Amino acid sequence: MWSNNFLNALGARNKQGFVNGTLPVSEAEDPLYESWNQANSLIKTWITNSVSPQILGSISSWKTAREVWLDLKDTYSVVNETRVFEIYRELTNIKQKNLSLTEYYTKLKALWDELQEYEQIPACNKCGNCSCNTYKLLRVKRDKERLMQFLMGLNDTYSHISSQLLMMKPVPEANKAYNALL
């Protein structure tokens, strides 16, 4: 989540090339070196200001923002199967109870988003433009699972509306069901 937010911020400033490797390191003889170095230092500062003091010590010696980024990626972006298990457990047990509908949905959405970071829907490599519909079918399946998770955790006061939503063809996505319940 941190890296996605950080990449988004860099993208807004047209600076992603400093961390994703598409912008090569400038040499000292290059007439643009000073500009490159200034931007690199700025991005390194943004990164170091956004990590905890415990992590800061392990990344402060790198010279480029790309080196810092790769070190953080190698150290912290390993798929953690224990966390995936915890997310699935939370999704299985989550209930609205005394939460407002908005609080309940937001909690679910945060879990779905985090799980999606770990479990990306595979893209079709064989046909290029996915004329086989594999991606679309997997996405529809995931959306239906999310709808079921959302509806299963709702308080009984929503059971009549939930039944109506499930009778719709096609069934709505969870966000549309949430809007209908609101």
mmCIF file with all atom_site columns, C-alpha atoms in Angstrom, residues 18-116:
data_model
loop_
_atom_site.group_PDB
_atom_site.id
_atom_site.type_symbol
_atom_site.label_atom_id
_atom_site.label_alt_id
_atom_site.label_comp_id
_atom_site.label_asym_id
_atom_site.label_entity_id
_atom_site.label_seq_id
_atom_site.pdbx_PDB_ins_code
_atom_site.Cartn_x
_atom_site.Cartn_y
_atom_site.Cartn_z
_atom_site.occupancy
_atom_site.B_iso_or_equiv
_atom_site.pdbx_formal_charge
_atom_site.auth_seq_id
_atom_site.auth_comp_id
_atom_site.auth_asym_id
_atom_site.auth_atom_id
_atom_site.pdbx_PDB_model_num
ATOM 1  C CA . PHE A 1 18  ? 13.954  7.785   -10.601 1.00 0.00 ? 18  PHE A CA 1
ATOM 2  C CA . VAL A 1 19  ? 12.752  4.660   -8.781  1.00 0.00 ? 19  VAL A CA 1
ATOM 3  C CA . ASN A 1 20  ? 11.502  2.328   -11.520 1.00 0.00 ? 20  ASN A CA 1
ATOM 4  C CA . GLY A 1 21  ? 14.760  2.375   -13.505 1.00 0.00 ? 21  GLY A CA 1
ATOM 5  C CA . THR A 1 22  ? 13.475  4.066   -16.663 1.00 0.00 ? 22  THR A CA 1
ATOM 6  C CA . LEU A 1 23  ? 15.544  7.195   -15.998 1.00 0.00 ? 23  LEU A CA 1
ATOM 7  C CA . PRO A 1 24  ? 19.242  6.307   -16.049 1.00 0.00 ? 24  PRO A CA 1
ATOM 8  C CA . VAL A 1 25  ? 21.690  7.672   -13.516 1.00 0.00 ? 25  VAL A CA 1
ATOM 9  C CA . SER A 1 26  ? 23.281  10.838  -14.848 1.00 0.00 ? 26  SER A CA 1
ATOM 10 C CA . GLU A 1 27  ? 27.070  11.028  -15.000 1.00 0.00 ? 27  GLU A CA 1
ATOM 11 C CA . ALA A 1 28  ? 28.909  13.984  -13.427 1.00 0.00 ? 28  ALA A CA 1
ATOM 12 C CA . GLU A 1 29  ? 30.070  15.156  -16.879 1.00 0.00 ? 29  GLU A CA 1
ATOM 13 C CA . ASP A 1 30  ? 26.510  15.305  -18.171 1.00 0.00 ? 30  ASP A CA 1
ATOM 14 C CA . PRO A 1 31  ? 25.248  18.910  -18.518 1.00 0.00 ? 31  PRO A CA 1
ATOM 15 C CA . LEU A 1 32  ? 21.979  17.801  -16.872 1.00 0.00 ? 32  LEU A CA 1
ATOM 16 C CA . TYR A 1 33  ? 23.742  16.171  -13.914 1.00 0.00 ? 33  TYR A CA 1
ATOM 17 C CA . GLU A 1 34  ? 22.975  18.983  -11.457 1.00 0.00 ? 34  GLU A CA 1
ATOM 18 C CA . SER A 1 35  ? 19.249  18.856  -12.264 1.00 0.00 ? 35  SER A CA 1
ATOM 19 C CA . TRP A 1 36  ? 19.225  15.068  -12.055 1.00 0.00 ? 36  TRP A CA 1
ATOM 20 C CA . ASN A 1 37  ? 21.137  15.101  -8.759  1.00 0.00 ? 37  ASN A CA 1
ATOM 21 C CA . GLN A 1 38  ? 18.796  17.689  -7.254  1.00 0.00 ? 38  GLN A CA 1
ATOM 22 C CA . ALA A 1 39  ? 15.705  15.672  -8.193  1.00 0.00 ? 39  ALA A CA 1
ATOM 23 C CA . ASN A 1 40  ? 17.321  12.427  -7.000  1.00 0.00 ? 40  ASN A CA 1
ATOM 24 C CA . SER A 1 41  ? 18.135  14.028  -3.630  1.00 0.00 ? 41  SER A CA 1
ATOM 25 C CA . LEU A 1 42  ? 14.597  15.321  -3.334  1.00 0.00 ? 42  LEU A CA 1
ATOM 26 C CA . ILE A 1 43  ? 13.109  11.881  -3.961  1.00 0.00 ? 43  ILE A CA 1
ATOM 27 C CA . LYS A 1 44  ? 15.537  10.230  -1.522  1.00 0.00 ? 44  LYS A CA 1
ATOM 28 C CA . THR A 1 45  ? 14.411  12.798  1.065   1.00 0.00 ? 45  THR A CA 1
ATOM 29 C CA . TRP A 1 46  ? 10.739  12.034  0.364   1.00 0.00 ? 46  TRP A CA 1
ATOM 30 C CA . ILE A 1 47  ? 11.408  8.325   0.819   1.00 0.00 ? 47  ILE A CA 1
ATOM 31 C CA . THR A 1 48  ? 13.449  8.705   3.985   1.00 0.00 ? 48  THR A CA 1
ATOM 32 C CA . ASN A 1 49  ? 10.884  11.077  5.486   1.00 0.00 ? 49  ASN A CA 1
ATOM 33 C CA . SER A 1 50  ? 8.134   8.535   4.890   1.00 0.00 ? 50  SER A CA 1
ATOM 34 C CA . VAL A 1 51  ? 9.717   5.507   6.587   1.00 0.00 ? 51  VAL A CA 1
ATOM 35 C CA . SER A 1 52  ? 10.053  4.749   10.272  1.00 0.00 ? 52  SER A CA 1
ATOM 36 C CA . PRO A 1 53  ? 13.275  5.662   12.114  1.00 0.00 ? 53  PRO A CA 1
ATOM 37 C CA . GLN A 1 54  ? 14.082  1.942   12.488  1.00 0.00 ? 54  GLN A CA 1
ATOM 38 C CA . ILE A 1 55  ? 14.070  1.497   8.691   1.00 0.00 ? 55  ILE A CA 1
ATOM 39 C CA . LEU A 1 56  ? 15.849  4.781   7.998   1.00 0.00 ? 56  LEU A CA 1
ATOM 40 C CA . GLY A 1 57  ? 19.154  3.484   9.344   1.00 0.00 ? 57  GLY A CA 1
ATOM 41 C CA . SER A 1 58  ? 19.218  0.648   6.842   1.00 0.00 ? 58  SER A CA 1
ATOM 42 C CA . ILE A 1 59  ? 18.691  2.831   3.755   1.00 0.00 ? 59  ILE A CA 1
ATOM 43 C CA . SER A 1 60  ? 20.578  6.039   4.497   1.00 0.00 ? 60  SER A CA 1
ATOM 44 C CA . SER A 1 61  ? 23.837  4.970   2.798   1.00 0.00 ? 61  SER A CA 1
ATOM 45 C CA . TRP A 1 62  ? 22.414  4.499   -0.708  1.00 0.00 ? 62  TRP A CA 1
ATOM 46 C CA . LYS A 1 63  ? 23.387  7.141   -3.285  1.00 0.00 ? 63  LYS A CA 1
ATOM 47 C CA . THR A 1 64  ? 20.358  7.043   -5.578  1.00 0.00 ? 64  THR A CA 1
ATOM 48 C CA . ALA A 1 65  ? 16.621  6.971   -5.042  1.00 0.00 ? 65  ALA A CA 1
ATOM 49 C CA . ARG A 1 66  ? 16.542  3.838   -7.211  1.00 0.00 ? 66  ARG A CA 1
ATOM 50 C CA . GLU A 1 67  ? 18.949  2.031   -4.853  1.00 0.00 ? 67  GLU A CA 1
ATOM 51 C CA . VAL A 1 68  ? 16.858  3.030   -1.836  1.00 0.00 ? 68  VAL A CA 1
ATOM 52 C CA . TRP A 1 69  ? 13.681  1.917   -3.607  1.00 0.00 ? 69  TRP A CA 1
ATOM 53 C CA . LEU A 1 70  ? 15.118  -1.463  -4.595  1.00 0.00 ? 70  LEU A CA 1
ATOM 54 C CA . ASP A 1 71  ? 16.450  -2.069  -1.087  1.00 0.00 ? 71  ASP A CA 1
ATOM 55 C CA . LEU A 1 72  ? 13.039  -1.335  0.415   1.00 0.00 ? 72  LEU A CA 1
ATOM 56 C CA . LYS A 1 73  ? 11.349  -3.510  -2.204  1.00 0.00 ? 73  LYS A CA 1
ATOM 57 C CA . ASP A 1 74  ? 13.711  -6.430  -1.655  1.00 0.00 ? 74  ASP A CA 1
ATOM 58 C CA . THR A 1 75  ? 13.353  -6.186  2.099   1.00 0.00 ? 75  THR A CA 1
ATOM 59 C CA . TYR A 1 76  ? 9.652   -5.464  2.600   1.00 0.00 ? 76  TYR A CA 1
ATOM 60 C CA . SER A 1 77  ? 7.624   -6.440  -0.455  1.00 0.00 ? 77  SER A CA 1
ATOM 61 C CA . VAL A 1 78  ? 7.880   -10.185 -0.056  1.00 0.00 ? 78  VAL A CA 1
ATOM 62 C CA . VAL A 1 79  ? 4.469   -11.829 -0.279  1.00 0.00 ? 79  VAL A CA 1
ATOM 63 C CA . ASN A 1 80  ? 3.685   -12.649 3.284   1.00 0.00 ? 80  ASN A CA 1
ATOM 64 C CA . GLU A 1 81  ? 1.478   -15.745 3.266   1.00 0.00 ? 81  GLU A CA 1
ATOM 65 C CA . THR A 1 82  ? 0.800   -15.241 6.960   1.00 0.00 ? 82  THR A CA 1
ATOM 66 C CA . ARG A 1 83  ? -0.728  -11.834 6.204   1.00 0.00 ? 83  ARG A CA 1
ATOM 67 C CA . VAL A 1 84  ? -2.755  -13.290 3.325   1.00 0.00 ? 84  VAL A CA 1
ATOM 68 C CA . PHE A 1 85  ? -4.072  -15.917 5.743   1.00 0.00 ? 85  PHE A CA 1
ATOM 69 C CA . GLU A 1 86  ? -4.955  -13.209 8.296   1.00 0.00 ? 86  GLU A CA 1
ATOM 70 C CA . ILE A 1 87  ? -6.830  -11.209 5.635   1.00 0.00 ? 87  ILE A CA 1
ATOM 71 C CA . TYR A 1 88  ? -8.835  -14.258 4.604   1.00 0.00 ? 88  TYR A CA 1
ATOM 72 C CA . ARG A 1 89  ? -9.605  -14.968 8.269   1.00 0.00 ? 89  ARG A CA 1
ATOM 73 C CA . GLU A 1 90  ? -10.778 -11.384 8.796   1.00 0.00 ? 90  GLU A CA 1
ATOM 74 C CA . LEU A 1 91  ? -12.924 -11.539 5.659   1.00 0.00 ? 91  LEU A CA 1
ATOM 75 C CA . THR A 1 92  ? -14.491 -14.781 6.854   1.00 0.00 ? 92  THR A CA 1
ATOM 76 C CA . ASN A 1 93  ? -15.289 -13.433 10.319  1.00 0.00 ? 93  ASN A CA 1
ATOM 77 C CA . ILE A 1 94  ? -16.170 -9.807  9.637   1.00 0.00 ? 94  ILE A CA 1
ATOM 78 C CA . LYS A 1 95  ? -19.681 -8.763  10.628  1.00 0.00 ? 95  LYS A CA 1
ATOM 79 C CA . GLN A 1 96  ? -21.358 -5.390  10.616  1.00 0.00 ? 96  GLN A CA 1
ATOM 80 C CA . LYS A 1 97  ? -22.608 -5.665  14.229  1.00 0.00 ? 97  LYS A CA 1
ATOM 81 C CA . ASN A 1 98  ? -22.570 -2.129  15.686  1.00 0.00 ? 98  ASN A CA 1
ATOM 82 C CA . LEU A 1 99  ? -20.674 -0.563  12.770  1.00 0.00 ? 99  LEU A CA 1
ATOM 83 C CA . SER A 1 100 ? -22.469 1.814   10.455  1.00 0.00 ? 100 SER A CA 1
ATOM 84 C CA . LEU A 1 101 ? -22.940 0.561   6.916   1.00 0.00 ? 101 LEU A CA 1
ATOM 85 C CA . THR A 1 102 ? -20.197 2.922   5.732   1.00 0.00 ? 102 THR A CA 1
ATOM 86 C CA . GLU A 1 103 ? -17.738 1.796   8.420   1.00 0.00 ? 103 GLU A CA 1
ATOM 87 C CA . TYR A 1 104 ? -18.459 -1.863  7.660   1.00 0.00 ? 104 TYR A CA 1
ATOM 88 C CA . TYR A 1 105 ? -18.045 -1.468  3.888   1.00 0.00 ? 105 TYR A CA 1
ATOM 89 C CA . THR A 1 106 ? -14.887 0.626   4.292   1.00 0.00 ? 106 THR A CA 1
ATOM 90 C CA . LYS A 1 107 ? -13.349 -2.048  6.515   1.00 0.00 ? 107 LYS A CA 1
ATOM 91 C CA . LEU A 1 108 ? -14.169 -4.733  3.940   1.00 0.00 ? 108 LEU A CA 1
ATOM 92 C CA . LYS A 1 109 ? -12.868 -2.612  1.074   1.00 0.00 ? 109 LYS A CA 1
ATOM 93 C CA . ALA A 1 110 ? -9.554  -2.041  2.851   1.00 0.00 ? 110 ALA A CA 1
ATOM 94 C CA . LEU A 1 111 ? -9.134  -5.805  3.293   1.00 0.00 ? 111 LEU A CA 1
ATOM 95 C CA . TRP A 1 112 ? -10.051 -6.478  -0.355  1.00 0.00 ? 112 TRP A CA 1
ATOM 96 C CA . ASP A 1 113 ? -7.594  -3.848  -1.557  1.00 0.00 ? 113 ASP A CA 1
ATOM 97 C CA . GLU A 1 114 ? -4.780  -5.237  0.567   1.00 0.00 ? 114 GLU A CA 1
ATOM 98 C CA . LEU A 1 115 ? -5.524  -8.791  -0.566  1.00 0.00 ? 115 LEU A CA 1
ATOM 99 C CA . GLN A 1 116 ? -5.519  -7.624  -4.180  1.00 0.00 ? 116 GLN A CA 1
#
